[in-house]
Coordinates of N, CA and C and ligand atoms in Angstrom, one line a residue:
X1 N 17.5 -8.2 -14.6 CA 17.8 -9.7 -14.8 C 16.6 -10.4 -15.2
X2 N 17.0 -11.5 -16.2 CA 15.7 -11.8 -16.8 C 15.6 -13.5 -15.4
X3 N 14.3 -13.9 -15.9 CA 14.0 -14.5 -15.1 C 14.6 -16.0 -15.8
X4 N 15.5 -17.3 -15.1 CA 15.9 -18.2 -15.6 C 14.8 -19.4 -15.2
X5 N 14.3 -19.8 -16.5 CA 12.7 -20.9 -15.5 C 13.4 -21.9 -15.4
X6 N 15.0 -22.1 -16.0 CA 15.5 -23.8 -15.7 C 16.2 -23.7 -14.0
X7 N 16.0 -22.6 -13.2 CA 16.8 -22.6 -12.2 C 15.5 -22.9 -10.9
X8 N 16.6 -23.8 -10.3 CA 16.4 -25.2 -9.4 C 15.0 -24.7 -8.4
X9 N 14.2 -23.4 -7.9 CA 13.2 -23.4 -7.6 C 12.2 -23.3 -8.1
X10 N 12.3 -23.2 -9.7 CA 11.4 -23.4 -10.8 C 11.0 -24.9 -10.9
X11 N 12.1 -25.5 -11.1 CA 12.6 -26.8 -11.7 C 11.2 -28.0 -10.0
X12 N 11.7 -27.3 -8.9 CA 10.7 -27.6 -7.7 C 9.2 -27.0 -7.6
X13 N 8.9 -26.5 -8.2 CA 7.7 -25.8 -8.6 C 6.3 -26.7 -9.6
X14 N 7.3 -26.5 -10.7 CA 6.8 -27.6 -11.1 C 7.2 -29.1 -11.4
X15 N 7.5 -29.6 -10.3 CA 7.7 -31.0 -9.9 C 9.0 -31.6 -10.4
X16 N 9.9 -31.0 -11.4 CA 10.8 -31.8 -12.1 C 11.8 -32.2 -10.6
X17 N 12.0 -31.6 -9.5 CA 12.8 -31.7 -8.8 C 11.9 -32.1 -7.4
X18 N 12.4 -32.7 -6.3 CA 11.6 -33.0 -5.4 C 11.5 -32.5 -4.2
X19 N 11.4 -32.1 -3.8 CA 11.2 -30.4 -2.4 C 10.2 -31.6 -1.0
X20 N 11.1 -31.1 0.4 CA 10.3 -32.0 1.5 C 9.6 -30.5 1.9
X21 N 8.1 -30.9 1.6 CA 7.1 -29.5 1.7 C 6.5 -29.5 2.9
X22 N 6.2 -28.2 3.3 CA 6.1 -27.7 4.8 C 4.9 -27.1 4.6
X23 N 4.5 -26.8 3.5 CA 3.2 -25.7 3.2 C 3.0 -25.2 1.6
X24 N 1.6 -25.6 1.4 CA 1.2 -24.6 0.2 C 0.1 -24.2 0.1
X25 N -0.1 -22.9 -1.0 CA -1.4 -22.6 -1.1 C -1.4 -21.5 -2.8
X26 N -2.4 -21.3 -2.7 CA -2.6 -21.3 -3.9 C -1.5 -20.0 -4.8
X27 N -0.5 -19.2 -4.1 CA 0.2 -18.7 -4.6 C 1.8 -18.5 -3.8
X28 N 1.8 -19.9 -3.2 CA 2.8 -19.7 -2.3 C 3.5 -21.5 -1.9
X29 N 4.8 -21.7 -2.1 CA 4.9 -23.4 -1.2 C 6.3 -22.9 -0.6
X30 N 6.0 -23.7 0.4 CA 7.3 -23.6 1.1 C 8.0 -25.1 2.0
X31 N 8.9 -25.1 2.0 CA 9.9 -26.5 1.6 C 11.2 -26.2 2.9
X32 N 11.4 -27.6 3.3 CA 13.1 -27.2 4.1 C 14.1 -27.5 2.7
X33 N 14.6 -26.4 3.7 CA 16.4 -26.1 2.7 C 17.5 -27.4 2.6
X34 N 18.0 -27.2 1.7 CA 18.6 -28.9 1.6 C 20.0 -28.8 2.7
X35 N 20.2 -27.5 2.7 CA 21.5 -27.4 3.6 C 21.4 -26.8 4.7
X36 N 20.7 -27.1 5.8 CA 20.1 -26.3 6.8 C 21.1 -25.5 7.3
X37 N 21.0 -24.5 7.9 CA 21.8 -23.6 8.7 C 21.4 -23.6 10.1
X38 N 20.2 -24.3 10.7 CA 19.4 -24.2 12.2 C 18.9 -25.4 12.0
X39 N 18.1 -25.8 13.4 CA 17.4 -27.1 13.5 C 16.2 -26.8 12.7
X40 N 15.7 -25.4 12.7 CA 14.7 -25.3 11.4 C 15.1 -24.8 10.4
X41 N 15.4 -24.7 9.1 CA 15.5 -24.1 7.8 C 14.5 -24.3 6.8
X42 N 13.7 -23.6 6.9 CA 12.6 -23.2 5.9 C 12.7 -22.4 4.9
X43 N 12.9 -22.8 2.9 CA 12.3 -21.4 2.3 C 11.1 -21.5 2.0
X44 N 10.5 -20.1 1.8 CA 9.4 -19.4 1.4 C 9.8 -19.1 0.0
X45 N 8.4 -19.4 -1.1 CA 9.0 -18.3 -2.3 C 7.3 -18.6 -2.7
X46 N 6.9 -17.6 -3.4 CA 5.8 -17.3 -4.3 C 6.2 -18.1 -5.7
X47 N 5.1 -18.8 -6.1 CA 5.3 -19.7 -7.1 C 4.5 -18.9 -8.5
X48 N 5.0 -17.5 -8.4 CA 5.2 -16.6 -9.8 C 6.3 -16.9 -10.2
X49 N 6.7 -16.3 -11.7 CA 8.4 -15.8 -11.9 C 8.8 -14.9 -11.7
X50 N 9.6 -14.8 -10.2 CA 10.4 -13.3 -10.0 C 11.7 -13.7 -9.2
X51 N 12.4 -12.9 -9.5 CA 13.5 -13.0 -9.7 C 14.5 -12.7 -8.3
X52 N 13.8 -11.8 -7.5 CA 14.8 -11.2 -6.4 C 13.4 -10.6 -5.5
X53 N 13.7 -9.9 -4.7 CA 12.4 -9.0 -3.8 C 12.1 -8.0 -4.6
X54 N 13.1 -7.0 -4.9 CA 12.8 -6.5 -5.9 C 11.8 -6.5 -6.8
X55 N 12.1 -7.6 -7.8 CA 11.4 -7.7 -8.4 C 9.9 -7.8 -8.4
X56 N 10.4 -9.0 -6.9 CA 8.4 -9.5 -6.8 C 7.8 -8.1 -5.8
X57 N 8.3 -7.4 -5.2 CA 8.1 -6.1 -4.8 C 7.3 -4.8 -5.7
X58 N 7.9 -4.7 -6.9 CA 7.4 -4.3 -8.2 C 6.2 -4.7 -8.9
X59 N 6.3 -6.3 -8.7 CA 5.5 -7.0 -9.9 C 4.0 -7.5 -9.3
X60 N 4.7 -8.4 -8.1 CA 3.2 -8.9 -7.6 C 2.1 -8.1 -7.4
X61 N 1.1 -9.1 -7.1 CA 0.0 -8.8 -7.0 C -0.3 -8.4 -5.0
X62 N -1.3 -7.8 -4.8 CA -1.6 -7.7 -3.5 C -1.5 -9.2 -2.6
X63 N -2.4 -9.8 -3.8 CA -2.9 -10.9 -2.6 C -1.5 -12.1 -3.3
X64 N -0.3 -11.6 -3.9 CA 0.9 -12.6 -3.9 C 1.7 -12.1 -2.7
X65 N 1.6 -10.9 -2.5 CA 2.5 -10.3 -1.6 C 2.2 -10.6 0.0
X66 N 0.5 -10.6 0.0 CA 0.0 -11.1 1.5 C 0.6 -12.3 1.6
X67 N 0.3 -13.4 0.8 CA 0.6 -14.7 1.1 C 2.1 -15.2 1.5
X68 N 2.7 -14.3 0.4 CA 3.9 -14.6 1.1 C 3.9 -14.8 2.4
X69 N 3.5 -13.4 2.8 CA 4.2 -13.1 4.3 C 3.5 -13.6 5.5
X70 N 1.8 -14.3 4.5 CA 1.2 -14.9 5.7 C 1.8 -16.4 5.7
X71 N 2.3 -16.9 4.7 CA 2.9 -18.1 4.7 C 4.4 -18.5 5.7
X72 N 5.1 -17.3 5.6 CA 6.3 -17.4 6.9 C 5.5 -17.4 8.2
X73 N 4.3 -16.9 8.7 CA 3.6 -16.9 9.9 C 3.1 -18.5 9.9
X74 N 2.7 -18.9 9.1 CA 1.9 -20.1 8.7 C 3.2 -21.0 9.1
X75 N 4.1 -21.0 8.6 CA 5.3 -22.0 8.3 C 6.2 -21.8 10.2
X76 N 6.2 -20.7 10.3 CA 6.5 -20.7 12.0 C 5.4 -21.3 13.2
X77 N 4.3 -21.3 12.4 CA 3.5 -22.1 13.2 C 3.4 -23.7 12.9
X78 N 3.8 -23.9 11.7 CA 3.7 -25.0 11.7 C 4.9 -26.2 11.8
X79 N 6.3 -25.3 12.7 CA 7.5 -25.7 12.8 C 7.4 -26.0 13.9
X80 N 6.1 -25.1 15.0 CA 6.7 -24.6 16.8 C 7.7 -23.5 16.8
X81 N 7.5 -22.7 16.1 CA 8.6 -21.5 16.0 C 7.6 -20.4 16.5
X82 N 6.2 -20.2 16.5 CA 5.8 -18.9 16.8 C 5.8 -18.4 18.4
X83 N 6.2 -19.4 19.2 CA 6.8 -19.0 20.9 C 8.0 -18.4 20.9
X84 N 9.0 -19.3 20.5 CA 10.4 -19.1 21.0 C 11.2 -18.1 19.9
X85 N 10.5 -18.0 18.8 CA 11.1 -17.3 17.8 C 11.6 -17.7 16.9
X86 N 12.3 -16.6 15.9 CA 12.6 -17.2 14.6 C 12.9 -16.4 13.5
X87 N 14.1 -16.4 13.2 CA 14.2 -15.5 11.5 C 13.9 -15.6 10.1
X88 N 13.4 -14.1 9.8 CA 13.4 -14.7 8.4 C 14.0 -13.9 8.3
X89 N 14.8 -13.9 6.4 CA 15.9 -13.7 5.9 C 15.8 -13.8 4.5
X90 N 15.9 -12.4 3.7 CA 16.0 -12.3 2.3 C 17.0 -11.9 1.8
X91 N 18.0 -12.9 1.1 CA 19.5 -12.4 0.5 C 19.0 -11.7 -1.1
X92 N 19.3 -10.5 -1.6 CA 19.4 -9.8 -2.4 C 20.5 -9.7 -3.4
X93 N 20.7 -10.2 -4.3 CA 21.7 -9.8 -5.5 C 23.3 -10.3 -5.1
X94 N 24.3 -9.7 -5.4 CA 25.6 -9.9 -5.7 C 25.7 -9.7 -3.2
X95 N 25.9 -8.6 -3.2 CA 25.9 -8.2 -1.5 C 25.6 -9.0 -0.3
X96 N 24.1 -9.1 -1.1 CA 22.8 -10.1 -0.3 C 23.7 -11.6 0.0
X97 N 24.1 -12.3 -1.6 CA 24.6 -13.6 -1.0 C 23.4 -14.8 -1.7
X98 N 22.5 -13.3 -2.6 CA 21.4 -14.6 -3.5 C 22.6 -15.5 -4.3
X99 N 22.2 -17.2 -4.3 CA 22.3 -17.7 -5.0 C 21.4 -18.2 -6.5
X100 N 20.1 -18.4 -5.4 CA 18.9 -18.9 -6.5 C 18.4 -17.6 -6.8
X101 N 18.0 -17.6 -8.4 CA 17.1 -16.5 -9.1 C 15.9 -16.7 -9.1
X102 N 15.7 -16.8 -7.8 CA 13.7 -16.6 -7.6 C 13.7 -16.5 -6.0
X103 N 12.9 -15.4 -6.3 CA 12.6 -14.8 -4.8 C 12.8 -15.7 -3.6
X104 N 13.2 -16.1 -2.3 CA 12.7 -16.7 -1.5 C 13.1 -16.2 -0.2
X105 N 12.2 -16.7 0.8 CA 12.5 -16.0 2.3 C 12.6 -17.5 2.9
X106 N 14.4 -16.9 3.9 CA 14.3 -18.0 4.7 C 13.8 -17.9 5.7
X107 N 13.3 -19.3 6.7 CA 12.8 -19.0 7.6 C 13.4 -20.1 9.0
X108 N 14.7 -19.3 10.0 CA 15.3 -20.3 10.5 C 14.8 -20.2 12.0
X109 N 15.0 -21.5 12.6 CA 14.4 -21.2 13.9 C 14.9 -22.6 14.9
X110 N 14.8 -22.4 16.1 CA 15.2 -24.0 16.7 C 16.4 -23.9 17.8
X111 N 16.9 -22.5 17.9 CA 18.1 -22.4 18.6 C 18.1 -20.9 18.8
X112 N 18.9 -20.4 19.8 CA 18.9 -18.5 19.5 C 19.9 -18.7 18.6
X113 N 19.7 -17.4 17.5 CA 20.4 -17.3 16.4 C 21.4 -16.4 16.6
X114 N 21.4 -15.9 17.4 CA 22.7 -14.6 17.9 C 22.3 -13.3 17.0
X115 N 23.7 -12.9 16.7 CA 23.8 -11.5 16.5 C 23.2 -11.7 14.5
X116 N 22.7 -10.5 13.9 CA 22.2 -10.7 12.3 C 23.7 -10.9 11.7
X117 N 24.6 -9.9 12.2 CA 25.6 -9.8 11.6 C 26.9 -9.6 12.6
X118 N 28.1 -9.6 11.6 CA 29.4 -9.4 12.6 C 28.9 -7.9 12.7
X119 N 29.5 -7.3 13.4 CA 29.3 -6.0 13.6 C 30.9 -5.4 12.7
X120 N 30.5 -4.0 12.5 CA 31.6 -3.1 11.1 C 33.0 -3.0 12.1
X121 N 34.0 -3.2 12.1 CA 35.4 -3.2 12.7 C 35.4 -1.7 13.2
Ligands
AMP1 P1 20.3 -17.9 -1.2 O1 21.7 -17.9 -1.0 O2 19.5 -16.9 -0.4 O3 19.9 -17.8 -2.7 O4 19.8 -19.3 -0.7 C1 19.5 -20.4 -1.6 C2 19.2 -21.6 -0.7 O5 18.6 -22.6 -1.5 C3 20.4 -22.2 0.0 O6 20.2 -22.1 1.4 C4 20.4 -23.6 -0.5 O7 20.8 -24.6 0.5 C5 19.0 -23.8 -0.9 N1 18.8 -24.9 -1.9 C6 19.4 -25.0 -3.1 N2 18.9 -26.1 -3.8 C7 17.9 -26.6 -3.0 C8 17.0 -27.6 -3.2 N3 17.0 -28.4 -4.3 N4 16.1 -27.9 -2.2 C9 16.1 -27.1 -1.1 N5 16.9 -26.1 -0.9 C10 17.8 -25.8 -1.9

């Protein structure tokens, strides 16, 4: 899948759209979600062009990939989520439930979140 730079986390990246930001740093910003699912909804995305985990899994660099993941640590601490807990969450393709074509990790927290999934019948 090629990467689409008019789609709406590009478009927040570089400023054309306006994001309430939680954290950035020099290869990573992270923002609440417009449609929260928890008292906290946080995404994470690396501010490369990639398209899915996949992708950025593939493509990135070491120190895009640390950040990511130190930036969900960073972003649970900077919610009050690193006591009580907290999910993150990467939807993947058609199955996953991705909407947006650029990587991002949610990060929900604020309540117990219960079970990940229904369980198989
Ligand atoms: P996903 O289904 O994993 O691709 O999730 C995409 C997420 O992006 C959804 O939870 C949306 O509510 C969120 N979203 C879409 N547009 C915006 C926006 N402009 N600002 C913040 N979050 C957004």
């Amino acid at each position: 899948m090629a990467y689409d730079p008019a789609n709406v986390f590009a478009r927040i990246l570089c400023g054309e759209i306006p994001c309430k930001k939680v954290y950035e740093d020099p290869h990573t910003l992270a923002f609440h979600d417009i449609t929260p699912q928890a008292p906290v909804h946080v995404l994470v995305i690396p501010k490369g062009a990639y398209t899915d985990f996949d992708d950025f899994t593939a493509r990135a660099s070491e120190q895009e990939s640390a950040a990511l993941f130190r930036a969900v640590a960073k972003v649970a601490e900077i919610m009050g989520l690193s006591g009580s807990g907290y999910r993150v969450l990467c939807n993947v393709g058609v199955n996953g439930g991705q909407e947006v074509p650029h990587v991002h990790l949610h990060v929900f927290g604020g309540r117990r979140l219960g079970h990940m999934l229904q369980p198989l019948e």
